[in-house]
mmCIF file of C-alpha atoms and ligand atoms in Angstrom:
data_model
loop_
_atom_site.group_PDB
_atom_site.id
_atom_site.type_symbol
_atom_site.label_atom_id
_atom_site.label_comp_id
_atom_site.label_asym_id
_atom_site.label_seq_id
_atom_site.Cartn_x
_atom_site.Cartn_y
_atom_site.Cartn_z
ATOM 1 C CA MET A 1 -7.620 0.213 -27.657
ATOM 2 C CA LYS A 2 -3.792 0.584 -27.834
ATOM 3 C CA VAL A 3 -1.987 0.231 -24.350
ATOM 4 C CA ALA A 4 1.366 1.155 -23.211
ATOM 5 C CA ILE A 5 3.217 0.289 -20.002
ATOM 6 C CA ILE A 6 5.845 2.802 -18.741
ATOM 7 C CA GLY A 7 8.332 0.915 -16.512
ATOM 8 C CA GLY A 8 9.947 2.696 -13.613
ATOM 9 C CA SER A 9 13.072 1.854 -11.774
ATOM 10 C CA GLY A 10 13.394 -2.032 -11.280
ATOM 11 C CA VAL A 11 10.519 -2.750 -14.077
ATOM 12 C CA LYS A 12 11.887 -4.625 -17.411
ATOM 13 C CA ASP A 13 10.027 -5.565 -20.271
ATOM 14 C CA SER A 14 9.142 -9.016 -18.863
ATOM 15 C CA ASP A 15 8.875 -11.994 -21.483
ATOM 16 C CA LEU A 16 5.234 -11.582 -21.076
ATOM 17 C CA LEU A 17 5.502 -8.734 -23.481
ATOM 18 C CA LYS A 18 7.617 -10.249 -26.221
ATOM 19 C CA THR A 19 9.442 -6.982 -27.005
ATOM 20 C CA LYS A 20 11.141 -5.732 -30.115
ATOM 21 C CA ALA A 21 12.909 -2.365 -29.835
ATOM 22 C CA ALA A 22 11.872 0.480 -32.032
ATOM 23 C CA SER A 23 12.347 4.265 -32.064
ATOM 24 C CA LEU A 24 10.529 7.134 -32.961
ATOM 25 C CA GLU A 25 11.214 10.810 -33.811
ATOM 26 C CA THR A 26 9.165 13.533 -32.081
ATOM 27 C CA PRO A 27 9.451 17.112 -32.215
ATOM 28 C CA PHE A 28 10.983 16.930 -28.622
ATOM 29 C CA GLY A 29 13.522 14.311 -29.500
ATOM 30 C CA GLU A 30 13.851 10.572 -30.299
ATOM 31 C CA VAL A 31 12.297 8.013 -28.110
ATOM 32 C CA THR A 32 13.265 4.382 -27.917
ATOM 33 C CA PHE A 33 10.510 1.981 -27.046
ATOM 34 C CA TYR A 34 9.512 -1.616 -27.263
ATOM 35 C CA HIS A 35 6.757 -3.144 -29.351
ATOM 36 C CA GLY A 36 5.213 -6.072 -27.359
ATOM 37 C CA LEU A 37 2.585 -8.510 -28.222
ATOM 38 C CA PHE A 38 0.370 -9.700 -25.639
ATOM 39 C CA ARG A 39 -2.142 -12.544 -26.609
ATOM 40 C CA GLY A 40 -1.914 -11.171 -30.255
ATOM 41 C CA GLU A 41 -2.555 -7.510 -29.372
ATOM 42 C CA GLU A 42 0.043 -4.993 -29.432
ATOM 43 C CA VAL A 43 1.448 -3.482 -26.117
ATOM 44 C CA ILE A 44 4.027 -0.711 -26.065
ATOM 45 C CA PHE A 45 6.724 -0.923 -23.374
ATOM 46 C CA LEU A 46 8.579 2.309 -22.436
ATOM 47 C CA PRO A 47 11.268 2.160 -19.823
ATOM 48 C CA ARG A 48 11.337 5.643 -18.216
ATOM 49 C CA HIS A 49 14.952 5.526 -17.356
ATOM 50 C CA ASN A 50 15.814 3.738 -20.611
ATOM 51 C CA LYS A 51 16.829 0.047 -20.957
ATOM 52 C CA GLU A 52 20.112 0.602 -19.173
ATOM 53 C CA HIS A 53 18.732 2.825 -16.309
ATOM 54 C CA THR A 54 21.042 5.576 -17.261
ATOM 55 C CA LEU A 55 18.717 8.441 -17.270
ATOM 56 C CA PRO A 56 18.125 10.261 -13.987
ATOM 57 C CA PRO A 57 14.520 11.570 -13.346
ATOM 58 C CA HIS A 58 15.299 15.243 -13.930
ATOM 59 C CA LEU A 59 16.865 14.467 -17.320
ATOM 60 C CA ILE A 60 14.052 12.183 -18.637
ATOM 61 C CA ASN A 61 12.562 13.624 -21.850
ATOM 62 C CA TYR A 62 8.965 13.378 -20.562
ATOM 63 C CA ARG A 63 7.603 15.446 -23.662
ATOM 64 C CA ALA A 64 9.191 13.214 -26.107
ATOM 65 C CA ASN A 65 8.020 10.006 -24.208
ATOM 66 C CA ILE A 66 4.294 11.067 -24.115
ATOM 67 C CA ARG A 67 4.088 12.561 -27.710
ATOM 68 C CA ALA A 68 5.713 9.326 -28.970
ATOM 69 C CA LEU A 69 2.919 7.288 -27.197
ATOM 70 C CA LYS A 70 0.364 9.798 -28.665
ATOM 71 C CA ASP A 71 1.757 9.411 -32.098
ATOM 72 C CA LEU A 72 1.782 5.567 -31.710
ATOM 73 C CA GLY A 73 -2.024 5.864 -31.098
ATOM 74 C CA VAL A 74 -1.794 4.757 -27.407
ATOM 75 C CA LYS A 75 -5.033 5.592 -25.451
ATOM 76 C CA ARG A 76 -4.497 3.909 -22.147
ATOM 77 C CA VAL A 77 -1.171 4.041 -20.182
ATOM 78 C CA LEU A 78 -0.269 2.194 -17.003
ATOM 79 C CA ALA A 79 2.881 3.425 -15.425
ATOM 80 C CA THR A 80 4.752 1.878 -12.499
ATOM 81 C CA SER A 81 7.052 3.686 -10.264
ATOM 82 C CA ALA A 82 9.143 3.051 -7.007
ATOM 83 C CA VAL A 83 8.514 5.425 -4.238
ATOM 84 C CA GLY A 84 9.456 6.321 -0.735
ATOM 85 C CA ALA A 85 7.010 6.198 2.153
ATOM 86 C CA LEU A 86 6.099 9.346 3.937
ATOM 87 C CA ARG A 87 4.122 7.241 6.565
ATOM 88 C CA ALA A 88 5.388 4.708 8.977
ATOM 89 C CA ASP A 89 2.537 2.370 8.067
ATOM 90 C CA LEU A 90 3.387 1.933 4.567
ATOM 91 C CA PRO A 91 6.317 -0.546 4.733
ATOM 92 C CA PRO A 92 8.429 -1.632 1.793
ATOM 93 C CA GLY A 93 6.510 -3.769 -0.731
ATOM 94 C CA SER A 94 3.160 -1.730 -0.161
ATOM 95 C CA LEU A 95 1.170 -0.934 -3.295
ATOM 96 C CA VAL A 96 -0.220 2.617 -3.804
ATOM 97 C CA LEU A 97 -2.616 3.585 -6.573
ATOM 98 C CA LEU A 98 -1.839 7.278 -6.994
ATOM 99 C CA ASN A 99 -4.932 9.297 -6.795
ATOM 100 C CA GLN A 100 -3.555 12.928 -6.157
ATOM 101 C CA PHE A 101 -0.173 14.610 -6.468
ATOM 102 C CA LEU A 102 1.674 17.588 -4.856
ATOM 103 C CA ASP A 103 4.091 18.973 -7.351
ATOM 104 C CA PHE A 104 7.430 20.006 -6.017
ATOM 105 C CA THR A 105 9.492 20.061 -9.264
ATOM 106 C CA LYS A 106 11.386 23.012 -9.989
ATOM 107 C CA ARG A 107 12.854 23.011 -13.670
ATOM 108 C CA ARG A 108 11.049 20.827 -16.178
ATOM 109 C CA ALA A 109 9.088 21.500 -19.153
ATOM 110 C CA LEU A 110 5.398 21.206 -18.281
ATOM 111 C CA SER A 111 3.620 21.464 -21.384
ATOM 112 C CA PHE A 112 3.868 20.537 -25.079
ATOM 113 C CA ASP A 113 2.877 24.034 -26.152
ATOM 114 C CA GLU A 114 4.544 26.999 -24.211
ATOM 115 C CA THR A 115 3.323 29.630 -26.634
ATOM 116 C CA GLU A 116 -0.289 29.257 -25.666
ATOM 117 C CA VAL A 117 -2.087 29.732 -22.265
ATOM 118 C CA LYS A 118 -3.552 26.454 -21.530
ATOM 119 C CA HIS A 119 -5.186 25.847 -17.855
ATOM 120 C CA LEU A 120 -6.270 22.195 -17.736
ATOM 121 C CA ASP A 121 -8.681 20.986 -14.847
ATOM 122 C CA PHE A 122 -6.797 18.565 -12.413
ATOM 123 C CA SER A 123 -9.631 17.695 -10.086
ATOM 124 C CA GLU A 124 -9.058 14.005 -11.177
ATOM 125 C CA PRO A 125 -5.275 13.729 -12.204
ATOM 126 C CA TYR A 126 -5.498 9.973 -12.839
ATOM 127 C CA CYS A 127 -7.850 7.973 -15.069
ATOM 128 C CA PRO A 128 -10.613 6.670 -12.633
ATOM 129 C CA GLU A 129 -11.445 3.800 -15.172
ATOM 130 C CA ILE A 130 -7.871 2.418 -15.062
ATOM 131 C CA LEU A 131 -7.860 2.925 -11.182
ATOM 132 C CA GLN A 132 -10.901 0.744 -11.056
ATOM 133 C CA ILE A 133 -9.682 -1.972 -13.222
ATOM 134 C CA LEU A 134 -6.351 -2.042 -11.016
ATOM 135 C CA LYS A 135 -8.512 -2.048 -7.764
ATOM 136 C CA GLU A 136 -10.447 -4.968 -9.058
ATOM 137 C CA GLU A 137 -7.588 -7.116 -10.325
ATOM 138 C CA LEU A 138 -5.520 -6.558 -7.392
ATOM 139 C CA ALA A 139 -8.282 -7.738 -5.018
ATOM 140 C CA LEU A 140 -8.814 -10.783 -7.172
ATOM 141 C CA LEU A 141 -5.066 -11.581 -6.816
ATOM 142 C CA ASN A 142 -5.288 -10.997 -3.014
ATOM 143 C CA LEU A 143 -2.785 -8.158 -3.266
ATOM 144 C CA GLU A 144 -3.371 -5.393 -0.876
ATOM 145 C CA SER A 145 -3.200 -1.775 -2.040
ATOM 146 C CA GLN A 146 -4.355 1.620 -1.290
ATOM 147 C CA GLU A 147 -4.870 4.920 -2.885
ATOM 148 C CA GLY A 148 -2.464 7.606 -1.908
ATOM 149 C CA CYS A 149 -1.177 11.245 -2.822
ATOM 150 C CA TYR A 150 2.269 11.347 -4.634
ATOM 151 C CA VAL A 151 4.592 14.093 -3.836
ATOM 152 C CA CYS A 152 7.035 14.681 -6.704
ATOM 153 C CA THR A 153 10.543 16.180 -5.983
ATOM 154 C CA GLU A 154 13.019 17.443 -8.513
ATOM 155 C CA GLY A 155 15.665 14.872 -7.280
ATOM 156 C CA PRO A 156 17.945 13.331 -8.210
ATOM 157 C CA ARG A 157 19.048 13.488 -4.706
ATOM 158 C CA TYR A 158 16.753 11.772 -2.030
ATOM 159 C CA GLU A 159 14.972 14.041 0.697
ATOM 160 C CA THR A 160 15.941 15.368 3.855
ATOM 161 C CA PRO A 161 14.137 14.132 7.035
ATOM 162 C CA ALA A 162 12.760 17.856 7.504
ATOM 163 C CA GLU A 163 11.415 17.492 3.716
ATOM 164 C CA VAL A 164 9.840 14.074 4.401
ATOM 165 C CA LYS A 165 8.076 15.381 7.492
ATOM 166 C CA MET A 166 6.897 18.463 5.719
ATOM 167 C CA PHE A 167 5.466 16.512 2.783
ATOM 168 C CA ALA A 168 3.668 14.205 5.332
ATOM 169 C CA GLN A 169 2.213 17.200 6.986
ATOM 170 C CA LEU A 170 0.946 18.600 3.648
ATOM 171 C CA GLY A 171 -0.877 15.380 2.903
ATOM 172 C CA GLY A 172 1.607 13.253 0.867
ATOM 173 C CA ASP A 173 1.633 9.388 1.226
ATOM 174 C CA VAL A 174 4.574 8.620 -1.010
ATOM 175 C CA VAL A 175 7.418 10.541 -2.590
ATOM 176 C CA GLY A 176 9.046 9.965 -5.978
ATOM 177 C CA MET A 177 10.865 11.991 -8.697
ATOM 178 C CA THR A 178 9.165 11.187 -11.931
ATOM 179 C CA ASN A 179 5.361 11.332 -12.122
ATOM 180 C CA ILE A 180 5.534 14.951 -12.863
ATOM 181 C CA PRO A 181 5.199 16.084 -15.625
ATOM 182 C CA GLU A 182 4.564 12.425 -16.927
ATOM 183 C CA VAL A 183 0.741 12.556 -15.657
ATOM 184 C CA THR A 184 0.175 15.962 -16.534
ATOM 185 C CA LEU A 185 1.476 15.663 -20.092
ATOM 186 C CA ALA A 186 -0.617 12.512 -20.521
ATOM 187 C CA LYS A 187 -3.667 14.572 -19.610
ATOM 188 C CA GLU A 188 -2.610 17.444 -22.016
ATOM 189 C CA ALA A 189 -2.135 14.636 -24.773
ATOM 190 C CA GLY A 190 -5.704 13.230 -23.923
ATOM 191 C CA ILE A 191 -4.393 9.798 -22.915
ATOM 192 C CA CYS A 192 -5.772 7.860 -20.015
ATOM 193 C CA TYR A 193 -3.194 7.438 -17.418
ATOM 194 C CA ALA A 194 -2.670 5.835 -14.136
ATOM 195 C CA CYS A 195 0.275 4.988 -11.856
ATOM 196 C CA LEU A 196 0.802 1.913 -9.637
ATOM 197 C CA ALA A 197 3.540 2.892 -7.064
ATOM 198 C CA THR A 198 5.649 0.249 -5.195
ATOM 199 C CA VAL A 199 7.061 1.492 -1.753
ATOM 200 C CA THR A 200 10.625 0.575 -1.811
ATOM 201 C CA ASN A 201 11.813 2.265 1.425
ATOM 202 C CA PHE A 202 10.535 4.626 4.217
ATOM 203 C CA GLY A 203 11.291 8.233 3.635
ATOM 204 C CA ALA A 204 14.427 9.848 5.211
ATOM 205 C CA GLY A 205 14.131 10.186 8.873
ATOM 206 C CA ILE A 206 11.227 7.362 9.132
ATOM 207 C CA GLN A 207 14.372 5.147 7.913
ATOM 208 C CA LYS A 208 17.253 5.916 10.147
ATOM 209 C CA LYS A 209 19.940 4.385 7.708
ATOM 210 C CA PRO A 210 21.093 6.051 4.666
ATOM 211 C CA LEU A 211 19.042 5.255 1.601
ATOM 212 C CA LYS A 212 20.720 3.522 -1.336
ATOM 213 C CA HIS A 213 19.408 3.095 -4.901
ATOM 214 C CA GLU A 214 20.251 -0.772 -4.779
ATOM 215 C CA GLU A 215 17.747 -0.967 -1.894
ATOM 216 C CA VAL A 216 15.096 0.442 -4.342
ATOM 217 C CA ILE A 217 15.937 -2.039 -7.155
ATOM 218 C CA GLU A 218 16.063 -5.093 -4.480
ATOM 219 C CA VAL A 219 12.446 -4.339 -3.496
ATOM 220 C CA MET A 220 11.242 -3.927 -7.074
ATOM 221 C CA ASN A 221 12.930 -7.245 -8.125
ATOM 222 C CA ALA A 222 11.204 -8.959 -5.141
ATOM 223 C CA ASN A 223 7.789 -7.721 -6.295
ATOM 224 C CA ALA A 224 8.332 -8.356 -10.030
ATOM 225 C CA SER A 225 6.316 -11.661 -10.119
ATOM 226 C CA ASN A 226 3.337 -9.945 -8.512
ATOM 227 C CA LEU A 227 3.598 -7.189 -10.926
ATOM 228 C CA ARG A 228 3.676 -9.646 -13.850
ATOM 229 C CA ARG A 229 0.748 -11.578 -12.456
ATOM 230 C CA LEU A 230 -1.182 -8.282 -12.201
ATOM 231 C CA LEU A 231 -0.174 -7.159 -15.834
ATOM 232 C CA GLU A 232 -1.371 -10.370 -17.173
ATOM 233 C CA LYS A 233 -4.961 -9.548 -15.890
ATOM 234 C CA VAL A 234 -4.792 -5.789 -16.281
ATOM 235 C CA ILE A 235 -3.428 -5.659 -20.014
ATOM 236 C CA PRO A 236 -6.461 -7.396 -21.835
ATOM 237 C CA ARG A 237 -8.955 -5.319 -19.762
ATOM 238 C CA LEU A 238 -7.102 -2.029 -20.693
ATOM 239 C CA GLN A 239 -7.264 -3.037 -24.238
ATOM 240 C CA THR A 240 -10.937 -4.167 -24.359
ATOM 241 C CA ASP A 241 -12.892 -2.562 -21.391
ATOM 242 C CA PRO A 242 -15.120 0.056 -22.856
ATOM 243 C CA HIS A 243 -14.113 3.723 -22.334
ATOM 244 C CA LYS A 244 -16.405 6.261 -20.762
ATOM 245 C CA CYS A 245 -14.242 8.583 -18.623
ATOM 246 C CA THR A 246 -13.400 12.088 -19.817
ATOM 247 C CA CYS A 247 -9.628 11.612 -20.441
ATOM 248 C CA PHE A 248 -10.014 11.771 -24.166
HETATM 249 N N1 HPA B 301 12.361 9.481 -2.401
HETATM 250 C C1 HPA B 301 12.418 9.753 -3.862
HETATM 251 N N2 HPA B 301 12.216 9.023 -4.746
HETATM 252 C C2 HPA B 301 12.251 7.619 -4.429
HETATM 253 C C3 HPA B 301 12.376 7.113 -3.032
HETATM 254 C C4 HPA B 301 12.418 8.085 -2.017
HETATM 255 O O1 HPA B 301 12.563 7.794 -0.844
HETATM 256 N N3 HPA B 301 12.433 5.806 -3.117
HETATM 257 C C5 HPA B 301 12.137 5.538 -4.459
HETATM 258 N N4 HPA B 301 11.946 6.528 -5.177
#
């Protein structure tokens, strides 16, 4: 099965993937991505903020990205994401497998086809099979992780302490700016999708000092080798483990 990795802040095409740049035109715009080879099998790498990290969350062309993956024949996507913690017991470096989301975005194109009424079921937003593979491989690597609910804000600013408090009261565990509409478009496209989030900071108010983007990148860099070890184990399973879920 063809697999793609969507890399968030601080995640680069590691030499593991041996990447070659390419681009694809979609009805929503052009997408630059990378062809990688992993043990002889193709893996697509798509840096969400582009290679130079110049695209802010609210300007990412999510429709073009997911449509490109669909057109490339990708069936399973593992996304990575940097997030802020909404709970004091999730320190920087914690790994969270997203299992639910709360959508607080405001002005994003949420569907491929806006001429048709389409109401998709979202009882299970993230692919249970990819989640299971991630859980098993994280445990084998002795890397602690937990499942959690992701709150997506519009960004690009960070939250106020009042927002962090509200999101936590609503049941959110972590906050970020990019998972919507990435996950919802993946479901619409019939692609299995899961996201491994890395906590890079406490949310505003839990953390008393001002939050800086450099801090986010520092924590992601510190976690890069763990992520690489995990990808080495997970990618072959995503390529070959049988598919029985209902994502497609
Ligand atoms: N808020 C929103 N997005 C983020 C954060 C945060 O605290 N940290 C990393 N991405």
